[in-house]
Tab-separated table of C-alpha atoms in Angstrom:
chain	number	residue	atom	x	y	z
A	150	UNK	CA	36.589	108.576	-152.347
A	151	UNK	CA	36.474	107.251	-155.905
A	152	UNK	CA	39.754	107.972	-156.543
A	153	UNK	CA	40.907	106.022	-153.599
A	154	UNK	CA	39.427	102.628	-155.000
A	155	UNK	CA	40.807	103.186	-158.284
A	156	UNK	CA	44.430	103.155	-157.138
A	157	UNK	CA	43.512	100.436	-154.547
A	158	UNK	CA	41.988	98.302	-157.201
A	159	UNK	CA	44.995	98.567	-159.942
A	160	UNK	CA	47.163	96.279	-158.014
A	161	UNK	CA	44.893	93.548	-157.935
A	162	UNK	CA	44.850	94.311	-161.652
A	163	UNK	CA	48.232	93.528	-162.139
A	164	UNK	CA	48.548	90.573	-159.433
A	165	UNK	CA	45.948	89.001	-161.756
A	166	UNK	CA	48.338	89.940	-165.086
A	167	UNK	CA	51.029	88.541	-162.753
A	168	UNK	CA	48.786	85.324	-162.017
A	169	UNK	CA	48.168	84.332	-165.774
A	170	UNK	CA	51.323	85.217	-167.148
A	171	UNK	CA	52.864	82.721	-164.884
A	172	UNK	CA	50.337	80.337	-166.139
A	173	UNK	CA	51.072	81.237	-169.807
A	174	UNK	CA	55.033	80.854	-169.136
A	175	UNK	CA	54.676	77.466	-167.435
A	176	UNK	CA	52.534	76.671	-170.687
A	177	UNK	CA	55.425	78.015	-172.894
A	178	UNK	CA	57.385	75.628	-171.050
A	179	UNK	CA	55.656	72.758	-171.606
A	180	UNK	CA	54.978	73.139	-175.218
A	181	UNK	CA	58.893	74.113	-175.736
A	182	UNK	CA	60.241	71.172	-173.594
A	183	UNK	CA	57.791	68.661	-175.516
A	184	UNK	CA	59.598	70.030	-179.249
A	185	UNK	CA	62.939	70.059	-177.612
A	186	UNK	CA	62.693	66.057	-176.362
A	187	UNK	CA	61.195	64.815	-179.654
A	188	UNK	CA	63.971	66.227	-181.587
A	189	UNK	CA	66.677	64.860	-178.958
A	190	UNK	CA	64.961	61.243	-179.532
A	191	UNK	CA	65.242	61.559	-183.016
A	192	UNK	CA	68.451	62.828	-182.979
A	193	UNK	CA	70.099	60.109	-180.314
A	194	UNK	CA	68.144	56.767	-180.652
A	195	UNK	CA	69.945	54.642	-183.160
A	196	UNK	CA	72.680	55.183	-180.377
A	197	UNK	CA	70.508	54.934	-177.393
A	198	UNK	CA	69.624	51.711	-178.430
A	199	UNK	CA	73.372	50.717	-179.075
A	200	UNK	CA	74.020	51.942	-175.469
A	201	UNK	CA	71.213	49.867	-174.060
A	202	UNK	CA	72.307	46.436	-175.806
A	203	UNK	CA	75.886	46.961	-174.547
A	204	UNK	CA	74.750	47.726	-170.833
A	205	UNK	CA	72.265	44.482	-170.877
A	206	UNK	CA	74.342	42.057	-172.748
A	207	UNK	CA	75.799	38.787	-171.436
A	208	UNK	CA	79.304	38.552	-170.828
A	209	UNK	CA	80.987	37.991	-174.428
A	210	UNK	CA	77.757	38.904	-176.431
A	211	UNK	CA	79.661	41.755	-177.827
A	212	UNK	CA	82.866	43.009	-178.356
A	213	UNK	CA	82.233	46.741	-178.547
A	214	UNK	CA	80.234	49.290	-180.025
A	215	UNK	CA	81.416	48.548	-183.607
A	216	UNK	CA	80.271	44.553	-183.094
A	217	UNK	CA	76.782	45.632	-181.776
A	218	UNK	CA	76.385	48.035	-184.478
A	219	UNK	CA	77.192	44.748	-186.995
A	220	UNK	CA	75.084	42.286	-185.508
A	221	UNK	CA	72.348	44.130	-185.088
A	222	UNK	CA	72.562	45.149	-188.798
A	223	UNK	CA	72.550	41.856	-189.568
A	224	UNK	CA	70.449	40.239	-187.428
A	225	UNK	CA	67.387	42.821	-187.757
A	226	UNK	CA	68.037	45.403	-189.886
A	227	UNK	CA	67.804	49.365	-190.070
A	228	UNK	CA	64.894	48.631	-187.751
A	229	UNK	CA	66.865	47.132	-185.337
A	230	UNK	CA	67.968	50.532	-184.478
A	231	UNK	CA	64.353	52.219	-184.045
A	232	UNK	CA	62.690	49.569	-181.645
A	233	UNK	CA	60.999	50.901	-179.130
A	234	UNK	CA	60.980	54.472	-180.472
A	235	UNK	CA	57.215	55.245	-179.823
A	236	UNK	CA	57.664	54.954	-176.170
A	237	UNK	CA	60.405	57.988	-176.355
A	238	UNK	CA	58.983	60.213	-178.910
A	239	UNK	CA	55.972	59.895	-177.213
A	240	UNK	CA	57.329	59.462	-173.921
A	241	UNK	CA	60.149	62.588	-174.421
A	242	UNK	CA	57.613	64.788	-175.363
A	243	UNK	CA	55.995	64.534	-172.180
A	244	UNK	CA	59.097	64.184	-170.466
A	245	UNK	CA	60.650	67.096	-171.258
A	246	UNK	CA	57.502	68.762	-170.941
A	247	UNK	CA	57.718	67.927	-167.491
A	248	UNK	CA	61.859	68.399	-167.251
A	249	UNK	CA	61.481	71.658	-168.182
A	250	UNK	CA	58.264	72.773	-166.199
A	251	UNK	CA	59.595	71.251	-163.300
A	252	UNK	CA	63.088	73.358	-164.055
A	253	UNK	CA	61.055	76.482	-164.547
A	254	UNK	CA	59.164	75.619	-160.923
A	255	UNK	CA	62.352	74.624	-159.339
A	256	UNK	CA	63.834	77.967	-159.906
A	257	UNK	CA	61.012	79.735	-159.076
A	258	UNK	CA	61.045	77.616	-155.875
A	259	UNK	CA	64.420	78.597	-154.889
A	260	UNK	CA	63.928	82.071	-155.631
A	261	UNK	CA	64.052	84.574	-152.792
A	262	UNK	CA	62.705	87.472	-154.713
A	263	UNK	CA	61.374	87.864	-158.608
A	264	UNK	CA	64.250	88.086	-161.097
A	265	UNK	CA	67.156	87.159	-158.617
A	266	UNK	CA	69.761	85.650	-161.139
A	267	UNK	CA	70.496	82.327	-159.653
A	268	UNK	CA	73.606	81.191	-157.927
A	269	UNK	CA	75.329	77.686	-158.943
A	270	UNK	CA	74.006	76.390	-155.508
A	271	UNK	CA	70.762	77.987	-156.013
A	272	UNK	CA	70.806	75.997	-159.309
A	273	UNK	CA	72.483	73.102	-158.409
A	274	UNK	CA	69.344	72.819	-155.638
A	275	UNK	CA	66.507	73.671	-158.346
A	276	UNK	CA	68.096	70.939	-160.537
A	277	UNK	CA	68.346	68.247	-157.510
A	278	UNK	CA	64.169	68.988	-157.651
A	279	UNK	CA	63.751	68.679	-161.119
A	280	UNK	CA	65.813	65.346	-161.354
A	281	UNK	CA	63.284	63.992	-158.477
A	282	UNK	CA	60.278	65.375	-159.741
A	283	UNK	CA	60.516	64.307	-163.939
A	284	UNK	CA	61.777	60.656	-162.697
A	285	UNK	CA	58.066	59.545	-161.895
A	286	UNK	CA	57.502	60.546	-165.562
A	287	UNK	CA	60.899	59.304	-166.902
A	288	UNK	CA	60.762	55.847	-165.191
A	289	UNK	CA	57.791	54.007	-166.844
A	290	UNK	CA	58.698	55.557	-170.022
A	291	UNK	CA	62.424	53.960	-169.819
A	292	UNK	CA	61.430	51.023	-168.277
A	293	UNK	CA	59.140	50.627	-171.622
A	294	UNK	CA	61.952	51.684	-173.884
A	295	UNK	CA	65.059	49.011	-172.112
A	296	UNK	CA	62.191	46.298	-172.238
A	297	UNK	CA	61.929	47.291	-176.063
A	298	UNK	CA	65.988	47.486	-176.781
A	299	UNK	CA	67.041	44.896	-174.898
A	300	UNK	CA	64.586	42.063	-176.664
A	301	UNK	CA	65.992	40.700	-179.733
A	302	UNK	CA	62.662	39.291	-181.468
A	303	UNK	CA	59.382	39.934	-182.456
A	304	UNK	CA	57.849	43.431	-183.117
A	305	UNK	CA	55.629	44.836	-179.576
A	306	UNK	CA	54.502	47.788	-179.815
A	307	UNK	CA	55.898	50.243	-176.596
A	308	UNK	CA	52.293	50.740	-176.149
A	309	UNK	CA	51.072	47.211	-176.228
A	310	UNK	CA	54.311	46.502	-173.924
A	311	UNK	CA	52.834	48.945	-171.767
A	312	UNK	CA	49.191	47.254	-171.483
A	313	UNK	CA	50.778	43.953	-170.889
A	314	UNK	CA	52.782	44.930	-167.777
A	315	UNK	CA	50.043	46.924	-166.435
A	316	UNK	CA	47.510	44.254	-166.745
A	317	UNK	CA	49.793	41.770	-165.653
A	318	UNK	CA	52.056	43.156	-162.833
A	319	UNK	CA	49.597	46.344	-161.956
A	320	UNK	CA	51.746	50.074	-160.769
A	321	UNK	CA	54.232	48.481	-159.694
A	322	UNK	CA	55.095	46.806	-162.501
A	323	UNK	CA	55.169	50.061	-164.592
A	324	UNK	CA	57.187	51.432	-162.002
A	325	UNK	CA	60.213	48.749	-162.056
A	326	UNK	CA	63.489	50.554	-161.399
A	327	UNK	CA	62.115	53.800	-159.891
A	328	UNK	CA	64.360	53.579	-157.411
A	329	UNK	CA	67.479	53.625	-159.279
A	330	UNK	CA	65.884	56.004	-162.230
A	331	UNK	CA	65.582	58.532	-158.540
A	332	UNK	CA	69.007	57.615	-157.713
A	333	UNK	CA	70.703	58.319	-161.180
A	334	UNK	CA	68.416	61.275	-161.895
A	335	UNK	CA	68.815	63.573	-158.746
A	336	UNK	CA	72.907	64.180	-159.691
A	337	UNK	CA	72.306	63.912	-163.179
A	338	UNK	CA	70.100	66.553	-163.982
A	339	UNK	CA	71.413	68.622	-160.840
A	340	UNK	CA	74.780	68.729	-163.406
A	341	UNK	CA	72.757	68.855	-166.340
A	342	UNK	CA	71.291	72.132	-165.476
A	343	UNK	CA	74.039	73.961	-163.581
A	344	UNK	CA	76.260	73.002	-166.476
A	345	UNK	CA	73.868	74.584	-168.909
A	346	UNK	CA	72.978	77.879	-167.395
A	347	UNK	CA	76.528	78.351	-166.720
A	348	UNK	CA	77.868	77.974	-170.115
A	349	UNK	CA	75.302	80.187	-171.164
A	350	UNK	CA	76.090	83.055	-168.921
A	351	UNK	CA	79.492	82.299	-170.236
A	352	UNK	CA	78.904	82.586	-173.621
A	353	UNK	CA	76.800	85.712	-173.052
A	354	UNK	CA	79.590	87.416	-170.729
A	355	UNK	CA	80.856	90.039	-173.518
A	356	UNK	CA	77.464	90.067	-175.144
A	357	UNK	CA	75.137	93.092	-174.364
A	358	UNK	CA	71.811	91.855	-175.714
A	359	UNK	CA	72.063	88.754	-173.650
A	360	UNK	CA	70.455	87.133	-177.066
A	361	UNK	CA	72.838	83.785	-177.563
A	362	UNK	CA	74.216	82.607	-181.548
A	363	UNK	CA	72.571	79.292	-182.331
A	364	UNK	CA	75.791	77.814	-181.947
A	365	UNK	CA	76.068	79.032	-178.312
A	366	UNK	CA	72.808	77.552	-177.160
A	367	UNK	CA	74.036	74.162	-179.752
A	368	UNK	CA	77.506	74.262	-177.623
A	369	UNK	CA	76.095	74.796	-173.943
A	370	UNK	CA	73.391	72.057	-174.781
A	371	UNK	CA	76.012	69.539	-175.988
A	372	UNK	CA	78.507	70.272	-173.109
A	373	UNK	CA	75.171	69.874	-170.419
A	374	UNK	CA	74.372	66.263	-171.881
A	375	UNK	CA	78.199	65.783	-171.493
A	376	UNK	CA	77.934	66.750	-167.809
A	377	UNK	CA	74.755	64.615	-167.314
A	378	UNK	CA	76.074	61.506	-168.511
A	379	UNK	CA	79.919	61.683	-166.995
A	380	UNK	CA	78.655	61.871	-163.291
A	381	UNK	CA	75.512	59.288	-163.645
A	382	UNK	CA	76.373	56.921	-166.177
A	383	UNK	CA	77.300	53.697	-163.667
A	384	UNK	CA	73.618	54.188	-161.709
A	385	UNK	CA	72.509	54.278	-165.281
A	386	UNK	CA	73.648	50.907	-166.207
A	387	UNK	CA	72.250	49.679	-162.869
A	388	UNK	CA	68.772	51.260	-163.976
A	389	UNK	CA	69.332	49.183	-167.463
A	390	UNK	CA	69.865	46.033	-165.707
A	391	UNK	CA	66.933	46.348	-163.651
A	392	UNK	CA	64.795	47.727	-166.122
A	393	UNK	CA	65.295	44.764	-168.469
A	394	UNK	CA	65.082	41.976	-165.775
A	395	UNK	CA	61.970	40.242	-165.785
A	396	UNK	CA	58.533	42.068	-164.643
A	397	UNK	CA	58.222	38.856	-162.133
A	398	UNK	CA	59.937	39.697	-159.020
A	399	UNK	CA	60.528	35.767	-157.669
A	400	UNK	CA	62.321	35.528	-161.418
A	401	UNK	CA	64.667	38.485	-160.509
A	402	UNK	CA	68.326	38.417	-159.869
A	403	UNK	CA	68.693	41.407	-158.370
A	404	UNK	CA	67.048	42.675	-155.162
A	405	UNK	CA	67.449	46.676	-155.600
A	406	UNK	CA	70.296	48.922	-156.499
A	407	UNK	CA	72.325	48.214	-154.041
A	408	UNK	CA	72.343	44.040	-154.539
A	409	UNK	CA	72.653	45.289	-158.427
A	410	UNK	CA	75.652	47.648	-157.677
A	411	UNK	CA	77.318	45.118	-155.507
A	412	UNK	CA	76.506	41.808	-158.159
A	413	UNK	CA	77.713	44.254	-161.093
A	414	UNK	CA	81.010	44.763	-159.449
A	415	UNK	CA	81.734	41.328	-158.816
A	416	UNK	CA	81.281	40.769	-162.810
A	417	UNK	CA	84.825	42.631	-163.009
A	418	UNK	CA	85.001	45.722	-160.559
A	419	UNK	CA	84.425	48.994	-162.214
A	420	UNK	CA	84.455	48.057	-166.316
A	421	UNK	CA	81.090	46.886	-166.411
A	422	UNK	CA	79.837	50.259	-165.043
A	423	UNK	CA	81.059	51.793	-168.290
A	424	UNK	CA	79.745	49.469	-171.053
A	425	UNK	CA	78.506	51.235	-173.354
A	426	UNK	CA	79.829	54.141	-172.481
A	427	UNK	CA	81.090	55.242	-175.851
A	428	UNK	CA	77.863	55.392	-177.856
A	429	UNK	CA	76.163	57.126	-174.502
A	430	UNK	CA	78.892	59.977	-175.019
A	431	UNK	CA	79.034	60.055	-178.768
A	432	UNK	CA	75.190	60.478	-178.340
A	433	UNK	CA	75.204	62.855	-175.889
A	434	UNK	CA	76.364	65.941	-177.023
A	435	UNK	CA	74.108	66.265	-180.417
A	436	UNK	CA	71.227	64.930	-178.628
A	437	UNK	CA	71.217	67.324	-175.813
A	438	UNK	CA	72.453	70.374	-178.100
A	439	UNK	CA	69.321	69.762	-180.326
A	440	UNK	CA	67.229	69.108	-177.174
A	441	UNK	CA	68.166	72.842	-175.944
A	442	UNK	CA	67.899	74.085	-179.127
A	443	UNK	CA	64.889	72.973	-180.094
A	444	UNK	CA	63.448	74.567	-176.563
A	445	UNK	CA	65.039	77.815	-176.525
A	446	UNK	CA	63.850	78.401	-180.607
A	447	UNK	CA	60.224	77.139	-179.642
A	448	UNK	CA	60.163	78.639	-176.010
A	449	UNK	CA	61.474	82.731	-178.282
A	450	UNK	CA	59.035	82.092	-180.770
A	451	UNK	CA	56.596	81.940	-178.255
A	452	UNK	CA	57.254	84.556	-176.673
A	453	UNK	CA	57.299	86.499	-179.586
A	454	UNK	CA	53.403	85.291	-180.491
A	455	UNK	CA	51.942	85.487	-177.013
């Protein structure tokens, strides 16, 4: 009989391998997602905060991304360009921590057996979830950052900005513009990812190690934050606008996303859903190449210690 319980016992053995290896790769995850956003943050914000200025501004402030980039030169500065940047380097860390675990769970999610290589759908579906999902994290953290970008005096620290509306205004206040964060981050990151894995398996077609150059992983990356952006970008400038309005509802002008979509388009039908469109773009692709980058390098050496 002692035989018996041997063989009976192994697979319990290897459920249990099983068990905390999937806790070890949703760790890998984490860590690698965390490296991957601080590096896109550092990598995109002087233009992020271009971006954010454009979307916000009053009709005539600017004339363009050169005459933002000169004022606020001017006005404030090399710092002008940083403002706000502990909320995102912070903020990215975790929220690609979270982008990336919740991509990782997604899959797994949509997964009808172990190993299955996705279909676009299949992916397109896991990234609909992950868009969802890293928007609770996302939200505060942009809401901090547009408050940050869009002021043109005095020097708040994110955190401190983060205190004050809480105190003040409670979770709802930290949570201004969830709504349209949900709205513009379901589609986005549904593209984002399907874009990404695709390219990949593109670039890997001919290639029998399935390893990827450094400029395939740079290129797929770039042409994902492309695919992001082109598809979202008008709920994004909605999310602006009602991230920098006031934390005091009765003080609002806008009701929700669709009183903000509707308002928008009476300023002059579909251009201001594209301001600042060309810094978001010229932003995009090194950001997000260095973003995946930085996670693929962190998430192989990894594997390669553990």
């Amino acid at each position: 009989g002692g035989k018996q319980t041997m063989s009976e016992a192994q697979p319990v053995v290897e459920e249990v391998r099983e068990e905390t290896g999937g806790v070890l790769e949703k760790v890998k995850h984490l860590t690698a997602g965390g490296i991957g956003g601080i590096a896109q943050t550092i990598t995109g914000y002087p233009l992020d905060t271009l971006k954010v200025r454009l979307q916000t501004a009053q009709p005539g402030q600017f004339n363009g991304l050169i005459d933002v980039f000169k004022q606020t030169l001017a006005k404030e500065g090399v710092s002008g360009f940083t403002k706000g940047i502990g909320s995102p380097i912070a903020g990215a860390s975790a929220m690609n921590a979270v982008l990336f675990f919740s991509w990782g769970a997604s899959q797994d999610l949509v997964r009808s057996h172990p190993g299955e290589i996705l279909s676009p759908l299949k992916l397109f579906v896991a990234g609909l979830m992950t868009g969802f999902a890293v928007a609770f994290v996302e939200s505060p953290v942009d809401l901090i950052k547009c408050k940050l970008q869009s002021s043109y005096s005095g020097k708040v620290s994110s955190w401190q900005c983060l205190k004050d509306i809480r105190r003040n205004f409670g979770i709802r206040g930290v949570y201004q513009g969830i709504t349209a964060t949900i709205a513009r981050n379901v589609p986005a990151n549904a593209s984002y990812f399907v874009t990404y894995e695709l390219c990949k398996r593109f670039f890997s077609r001919n290639n029998t190690s399935g390893h990827l150059s450094h400029v395939a992983i740079l290129t797929a990356g770039g042409i994902a934050g492309l695919a992001y952006w082109v598809l979202s970008y008008p709920l994004d400038v909605i999310k602006s606008k009602i991230q920098t309005e006031p934390s005091e509802i009765e003080k609002r002008r806008f009701r929700g996303v669709i009183d903000c979509a509707g308002k928008t388009w009476r300023e002059g039908g579909l251009k201001p859903f594209f301001k600042g469109f060309t810094p978001c773009l010229i932003r995009a692709f090194p950001a997000n190449a260095v973003c995946f980058y930085g996670y693929e390098v962190t998430k192989n050496l990894l594997n390669q210690l553990f």
